[in-house]
C-alpha atoms as one frame of an Amber mdcrd trajectory, in Angstrom:
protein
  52.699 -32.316  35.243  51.445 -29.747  38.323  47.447 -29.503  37.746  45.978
 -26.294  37.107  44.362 -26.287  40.861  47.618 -27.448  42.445  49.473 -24.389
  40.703  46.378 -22.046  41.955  47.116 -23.197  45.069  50.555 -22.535  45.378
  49.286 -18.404  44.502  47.587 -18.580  47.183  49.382 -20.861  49.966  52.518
 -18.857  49.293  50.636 -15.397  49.612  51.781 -14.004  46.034  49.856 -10.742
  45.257  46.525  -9.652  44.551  45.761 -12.398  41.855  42.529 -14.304  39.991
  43.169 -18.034  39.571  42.068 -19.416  35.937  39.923 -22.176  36.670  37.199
 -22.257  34.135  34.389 -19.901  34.692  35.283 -19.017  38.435  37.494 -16.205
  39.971  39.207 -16.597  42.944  41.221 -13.311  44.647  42.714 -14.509  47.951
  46.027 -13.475  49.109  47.423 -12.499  52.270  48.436  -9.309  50.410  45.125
  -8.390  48.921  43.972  -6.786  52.208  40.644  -4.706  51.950  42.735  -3.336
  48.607  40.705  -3.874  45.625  42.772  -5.452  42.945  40.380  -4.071  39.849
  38.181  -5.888  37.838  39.475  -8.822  36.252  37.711 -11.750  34.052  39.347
 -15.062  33.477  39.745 -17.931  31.067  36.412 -19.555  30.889  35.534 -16.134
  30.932  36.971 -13.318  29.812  40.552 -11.717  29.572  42.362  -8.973  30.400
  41.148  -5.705  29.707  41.804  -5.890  25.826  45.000  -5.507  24.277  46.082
  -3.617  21.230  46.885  -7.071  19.577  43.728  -9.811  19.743  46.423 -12.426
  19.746  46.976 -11.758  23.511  43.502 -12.583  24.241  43.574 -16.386  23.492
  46.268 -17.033  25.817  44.920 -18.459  28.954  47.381 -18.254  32.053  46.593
 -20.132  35.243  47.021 -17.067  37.163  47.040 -13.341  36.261  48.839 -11.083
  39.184  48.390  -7.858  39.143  50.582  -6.068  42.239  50.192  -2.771  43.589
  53.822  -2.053  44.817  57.437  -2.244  44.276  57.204  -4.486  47.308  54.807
  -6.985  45.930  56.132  -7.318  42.361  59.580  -8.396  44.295  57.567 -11.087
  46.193  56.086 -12.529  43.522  59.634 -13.043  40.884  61.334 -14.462  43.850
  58.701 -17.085  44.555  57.883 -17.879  41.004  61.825 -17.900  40.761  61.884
 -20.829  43.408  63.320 -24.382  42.592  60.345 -25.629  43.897  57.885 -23.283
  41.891  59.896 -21.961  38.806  59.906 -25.065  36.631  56.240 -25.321  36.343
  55.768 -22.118  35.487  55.593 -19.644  32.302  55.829 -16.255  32.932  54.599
 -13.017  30.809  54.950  -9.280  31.828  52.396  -7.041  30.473  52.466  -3.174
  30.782  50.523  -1.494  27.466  50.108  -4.868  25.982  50.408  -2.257  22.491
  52.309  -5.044  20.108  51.387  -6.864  17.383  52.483 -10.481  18.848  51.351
 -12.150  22.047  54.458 -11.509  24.117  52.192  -9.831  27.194  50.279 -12.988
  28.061  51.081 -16.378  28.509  49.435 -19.962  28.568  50.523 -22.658  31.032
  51.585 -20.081  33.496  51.273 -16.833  34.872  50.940 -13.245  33.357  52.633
 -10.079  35.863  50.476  -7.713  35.025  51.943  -3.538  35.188  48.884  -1.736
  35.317  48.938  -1.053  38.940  52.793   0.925  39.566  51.469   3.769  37.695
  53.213   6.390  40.034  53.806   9.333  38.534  56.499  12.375  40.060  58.386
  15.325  39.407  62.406  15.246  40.812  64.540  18.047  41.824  67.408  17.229
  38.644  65.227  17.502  35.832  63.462  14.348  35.577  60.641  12.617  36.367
  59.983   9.242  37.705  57.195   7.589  35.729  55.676   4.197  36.845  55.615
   1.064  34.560  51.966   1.089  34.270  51.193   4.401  33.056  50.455   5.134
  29.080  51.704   8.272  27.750  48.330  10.292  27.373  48.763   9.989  31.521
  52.145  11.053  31.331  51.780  14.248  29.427  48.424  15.014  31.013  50.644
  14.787  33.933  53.701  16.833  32.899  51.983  19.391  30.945  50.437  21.806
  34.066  53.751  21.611  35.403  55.560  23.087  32.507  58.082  20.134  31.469
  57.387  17.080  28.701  59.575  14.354  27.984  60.392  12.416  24.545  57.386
   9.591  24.340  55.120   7.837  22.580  52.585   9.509  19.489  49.815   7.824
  20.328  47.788   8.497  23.872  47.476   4.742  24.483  51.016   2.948  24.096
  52.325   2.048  27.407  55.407   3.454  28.406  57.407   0.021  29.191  57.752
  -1.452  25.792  58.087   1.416  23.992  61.314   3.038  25.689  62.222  -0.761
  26.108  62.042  -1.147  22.251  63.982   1.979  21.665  60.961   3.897  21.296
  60.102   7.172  18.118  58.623  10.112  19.392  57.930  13.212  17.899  60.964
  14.716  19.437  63.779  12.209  18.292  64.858  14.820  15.179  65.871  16.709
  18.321  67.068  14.104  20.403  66.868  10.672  19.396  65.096   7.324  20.674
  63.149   7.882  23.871  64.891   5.468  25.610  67.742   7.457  24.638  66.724
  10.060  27.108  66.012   7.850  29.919  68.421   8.323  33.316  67.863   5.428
  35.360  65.737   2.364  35.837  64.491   0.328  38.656  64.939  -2.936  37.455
  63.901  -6.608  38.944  66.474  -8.773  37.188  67.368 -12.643  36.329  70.886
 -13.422  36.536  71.941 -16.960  37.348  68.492 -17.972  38.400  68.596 -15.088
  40.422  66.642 -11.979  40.277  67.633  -8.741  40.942  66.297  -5.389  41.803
  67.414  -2.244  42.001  68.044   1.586  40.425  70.481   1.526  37.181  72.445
   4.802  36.187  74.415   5.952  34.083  76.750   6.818  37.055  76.249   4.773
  39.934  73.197   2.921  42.195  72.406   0.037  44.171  70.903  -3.838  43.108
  69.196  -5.225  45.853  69.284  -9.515  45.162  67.091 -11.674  45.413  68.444
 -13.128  48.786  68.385  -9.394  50.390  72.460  -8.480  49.739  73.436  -5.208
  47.865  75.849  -4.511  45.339  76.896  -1.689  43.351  75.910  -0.822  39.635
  78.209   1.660  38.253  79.411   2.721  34.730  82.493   0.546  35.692  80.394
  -1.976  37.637  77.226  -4.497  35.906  77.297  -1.349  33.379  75.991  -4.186
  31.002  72.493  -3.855  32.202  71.483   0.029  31.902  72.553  -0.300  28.276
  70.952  -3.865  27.299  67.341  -2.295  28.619  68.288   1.167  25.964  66.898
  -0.923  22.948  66.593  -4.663  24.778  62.932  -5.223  25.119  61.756  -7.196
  28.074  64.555  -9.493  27.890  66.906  -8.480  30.762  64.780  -7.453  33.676
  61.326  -6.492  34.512  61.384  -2.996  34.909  59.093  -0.870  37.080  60.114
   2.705  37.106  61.641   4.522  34.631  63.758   8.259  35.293  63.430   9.947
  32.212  65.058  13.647  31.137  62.935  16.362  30.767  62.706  19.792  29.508
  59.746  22.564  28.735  56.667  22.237  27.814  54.493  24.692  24.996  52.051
  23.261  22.352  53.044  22.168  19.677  51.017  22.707  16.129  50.239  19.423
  14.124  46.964  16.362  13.597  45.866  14.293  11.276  45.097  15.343   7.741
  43.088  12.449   5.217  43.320  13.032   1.675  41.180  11.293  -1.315  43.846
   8.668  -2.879  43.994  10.467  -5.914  46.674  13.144  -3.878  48.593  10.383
  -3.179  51.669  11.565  -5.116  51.587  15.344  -3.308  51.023  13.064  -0.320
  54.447  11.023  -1.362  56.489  14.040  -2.119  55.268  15.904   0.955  56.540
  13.019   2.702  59.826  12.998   1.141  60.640  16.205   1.314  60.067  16.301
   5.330  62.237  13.189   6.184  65.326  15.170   4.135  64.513  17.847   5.665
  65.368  16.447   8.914  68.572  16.336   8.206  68.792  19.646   6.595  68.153
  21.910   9.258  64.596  21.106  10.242  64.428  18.825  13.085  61.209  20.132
  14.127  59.436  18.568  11.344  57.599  15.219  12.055  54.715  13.093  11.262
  53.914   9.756   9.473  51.960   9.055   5.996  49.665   5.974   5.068  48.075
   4.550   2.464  45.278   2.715   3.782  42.111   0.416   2.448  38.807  -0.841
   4.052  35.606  -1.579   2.557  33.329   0.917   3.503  36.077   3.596   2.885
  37.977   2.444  -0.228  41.707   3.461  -1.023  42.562   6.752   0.756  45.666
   9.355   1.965  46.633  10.182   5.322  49.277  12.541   6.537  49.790  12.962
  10.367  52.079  15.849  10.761  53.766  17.868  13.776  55.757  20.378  14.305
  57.460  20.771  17.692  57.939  24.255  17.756  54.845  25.124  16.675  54.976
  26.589  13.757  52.071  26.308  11.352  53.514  27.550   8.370  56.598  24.666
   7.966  57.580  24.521   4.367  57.468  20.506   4.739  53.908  21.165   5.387
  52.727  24.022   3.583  49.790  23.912   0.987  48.488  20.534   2.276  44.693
  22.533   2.856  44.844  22.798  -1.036  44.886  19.260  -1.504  40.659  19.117
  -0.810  41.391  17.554   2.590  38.858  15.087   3.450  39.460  15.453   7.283
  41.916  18.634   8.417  42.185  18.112  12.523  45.584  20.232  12.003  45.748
  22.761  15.406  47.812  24.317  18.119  47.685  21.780  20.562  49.584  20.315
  24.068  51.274  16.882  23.321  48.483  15.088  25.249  46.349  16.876  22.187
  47.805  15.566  19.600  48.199  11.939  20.792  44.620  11.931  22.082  44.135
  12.038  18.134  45.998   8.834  17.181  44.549   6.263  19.157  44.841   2.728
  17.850  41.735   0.805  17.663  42.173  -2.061  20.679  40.992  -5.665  20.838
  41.375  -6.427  17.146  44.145  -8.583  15.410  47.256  -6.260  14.835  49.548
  -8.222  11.613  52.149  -6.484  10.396  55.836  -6.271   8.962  58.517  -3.942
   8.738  61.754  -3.482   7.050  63.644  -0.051   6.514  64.535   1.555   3.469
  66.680   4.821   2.020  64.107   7.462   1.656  64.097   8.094  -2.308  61.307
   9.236  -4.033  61.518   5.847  -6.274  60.564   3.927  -3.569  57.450   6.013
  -2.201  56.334   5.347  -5.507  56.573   1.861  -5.410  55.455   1.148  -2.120
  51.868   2.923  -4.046  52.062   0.402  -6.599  52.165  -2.189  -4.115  49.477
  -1.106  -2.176  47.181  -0.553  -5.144  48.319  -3.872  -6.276  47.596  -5.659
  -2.968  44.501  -3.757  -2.916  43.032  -5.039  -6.633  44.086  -8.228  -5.024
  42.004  -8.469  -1.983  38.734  -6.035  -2.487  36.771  -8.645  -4.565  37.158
 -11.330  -1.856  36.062  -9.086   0.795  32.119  -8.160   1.755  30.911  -4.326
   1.728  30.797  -5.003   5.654  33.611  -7.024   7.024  35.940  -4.880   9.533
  39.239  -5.027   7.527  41.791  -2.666   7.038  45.162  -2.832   5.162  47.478
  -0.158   5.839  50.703   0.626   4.357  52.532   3.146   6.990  55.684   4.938
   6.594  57.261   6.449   9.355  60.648   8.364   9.456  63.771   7.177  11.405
  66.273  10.682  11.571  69.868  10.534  11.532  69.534  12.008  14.574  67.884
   9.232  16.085  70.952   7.401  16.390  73.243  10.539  17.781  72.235  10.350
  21.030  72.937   7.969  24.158  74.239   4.750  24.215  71.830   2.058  23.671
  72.109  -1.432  21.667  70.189  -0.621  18.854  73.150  -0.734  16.745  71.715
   2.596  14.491  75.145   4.377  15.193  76.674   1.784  13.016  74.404   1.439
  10.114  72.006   4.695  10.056  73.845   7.108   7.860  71.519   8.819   6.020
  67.536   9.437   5.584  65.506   6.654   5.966  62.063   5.489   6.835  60.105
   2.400   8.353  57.639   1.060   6.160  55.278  -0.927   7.903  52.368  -3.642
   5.938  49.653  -3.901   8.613  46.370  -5.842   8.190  44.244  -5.585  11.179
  40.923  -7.558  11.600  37.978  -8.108  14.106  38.826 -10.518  16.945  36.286
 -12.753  16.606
């Protein structure tokens, strides 16, 4: 067994990155590579964490080391020496860009956690897309985008990084247009393990260049280690640590849409507005988006939310129409820029994120017996729960389009199975971290 000091001292004898050793209660940030940079603020076991993730789960991991590199360059020095005979068996290694998932797959224990934050580069190419850095969130991206006059298919909420969710596949409020985000994604710049090797490089649909581990080239092409570019289209982390992404993109205007909250007694004009907009995808309005919930906490009791948007910015969409005669609790509906409307839904971070999915026909039955569990669940759990505990239970439903599967070539397998309206429906409970 290598010692928690000996493995600190390998960081820094073999000149990794910017990085804080974990021994309890002290930080340590010396690296050849460092230079008069400042690598950020960063607490460690003993201590504190990372800046706090969207899932508390993440938190109680304690890696020996936490690197957080500041270029292409350094990223590449760090995989191929944790990628050493000598170095790789002792280690565990977790990448972390957003850190926005439920389960602790962005930190480690027992090893060291790569963290993304830093390659936030962000710029605007002469064939119609832009590059966008691993460690950027999407609020930055379409803050970015937006003066310029272009926007790309993203993320709904302001804070989801933009690794796992193109990684994952990836909803945005575009996809009745033009499927998954990932979907829309041209190339990425991957560092990948093969072999015990690790590669790097830029993967298109046409052709580019991997640059190994040991310095040679070779060719990726659509007839040459095609295998990659598509794994990463739906593949998660899994393949290659990725560190720019190309992505398509196309103009910018505002779009008109927020968050609505309804008392729980709408929830059936809640139910059938939601129905009728996921058909209505496939009939002709692809411009129509948005999620409903059905959510519980103490202070606020059972209530109604409907976030809607439409991408052309219409405000008077028949899939949305008469929802300000519902007595709205909270109306935040507006013409807004993307950044706008994601700045809205921003998940609560640092708290324990639980939650389970599975996908279902989109039928009016079963809205109205996903209600009945919730209200169920809810006369359940209310009289075991104080007036003041932070605890939430939220049943979300979230529409996957036809469309969403007509586009690009990616491994989520939708093509095969996604033939007609459907929606996610997603249990979450999410409670305080400590």
């Amino acid at each position: 067994m290598v010692s928690r000091a000996l493995r600190c001292g390998l960081c820094w004898f073999l000149g990794l990155v910017p990085l804080v050793c974990a021994l309890p209660g002290k930080t340590h940030s010396n690296s050849p590579l460092a230079g008069s940079k400042p690598v950020g603020i960063i607490t460690v076991p003993g201590l504190h964490f990372l800046p706090m993730p969207y899932g508390g789960e993440s938190k109680d991991l304690r890696p020996h080391c936490i690197l957080k590199p500041e270029t292409v360059e350094q990223v590449t020095a760090a995989i191929k020496t944790l990628n050493t005979p000598q170095v790789g068996k002792c280690w565990n290694v977790a990448i972390r860009a957003g850190g926005h998932s439920n389960f602790p797959a962005s930190n480690t224990t027992s090893g060291v956690t790569i963290d993304l934050v830093r390659p936030n580069t962000l710029s605007l190419n002469d064939n119609g897309t832009v590059s966008v850095g691993s460690g950027n969130r999407w609020g930055d991206v379409y803050r970015y985008l937006e003066p310029r006059g272009v926007m790309v298919a993203g993320g709904r909420e302001s804070t989801v990084g933009v690794s796992g969710l193109l990684l994952g596949g990836g909803l945005s409020w575009y996809s009745g247009h033009i499927g998954s985000a990932v979907d829309n994604a041209a190339a990425f710049e991957v560092r990948r393990a093969q072999a015990g090797r690790w590669r790097i490089g830029l993967l298109t649909g046409k052709a580019s260049q991997v640059v190994l581990a040991d310095g040679s080239v070779v060719r990726a092409a659509s007839d040459e280690n095609p295998d990659l570019f598509r794994a990463l289209k739906g593949g998660g982390g899994n393949f290659g640590l990725v560190t720019k992404y190309k992505l398509r993109h196309f103009p910018s205007h505002n779009i008109f849409g927020g968050i609505t909250i309804f008392p729980y007694a709408q929830k059936d004009a809640i139910m059938r507005k939601f129905v009728g907009m996921v058909d209505g995808n496939a009939n002709g309005h692809p411009d129509d988006s948005g999620f409903a919930a059905a959510a519980w906490g103490p202070a606020s009791g059972k209530i109604m939310s409907f976030i809607v948007v439409n991408t052309e910015g219409r405000s008077n969409t028949t899939a949305f129409a008469g929802l300000e005669d519902l007595s709205p609790l909270v109306d935040m509906r507006a013409d807004l820029p993307v950044s706008g409307i994601a700045a809205q839904i921003t998940s609560t971070s640092g708290q324990y994120q639980v939650w389970s999915t599975l996908t279902y026909r989109n039928t009016p039955d079963m809205g109205r017996k996903i209600l009945s569990s919730f209200e169920s669940v809810i006369d359940d759990v209310e009289p075991l729960i104080d007036s003041n505990e932070d605890l939430r239970i939220v049943y979300l439903l979230t529409p996957l389009p036809i469309s969403s599967s007509s586009y690009g070539d990616n491994v989520l397998g939708l093509d095969k199975t996604h033939t007609t309206s459907s929606v996610i429906f997603s249990v979450q409970a999410i409670l305080p971290s400590t």
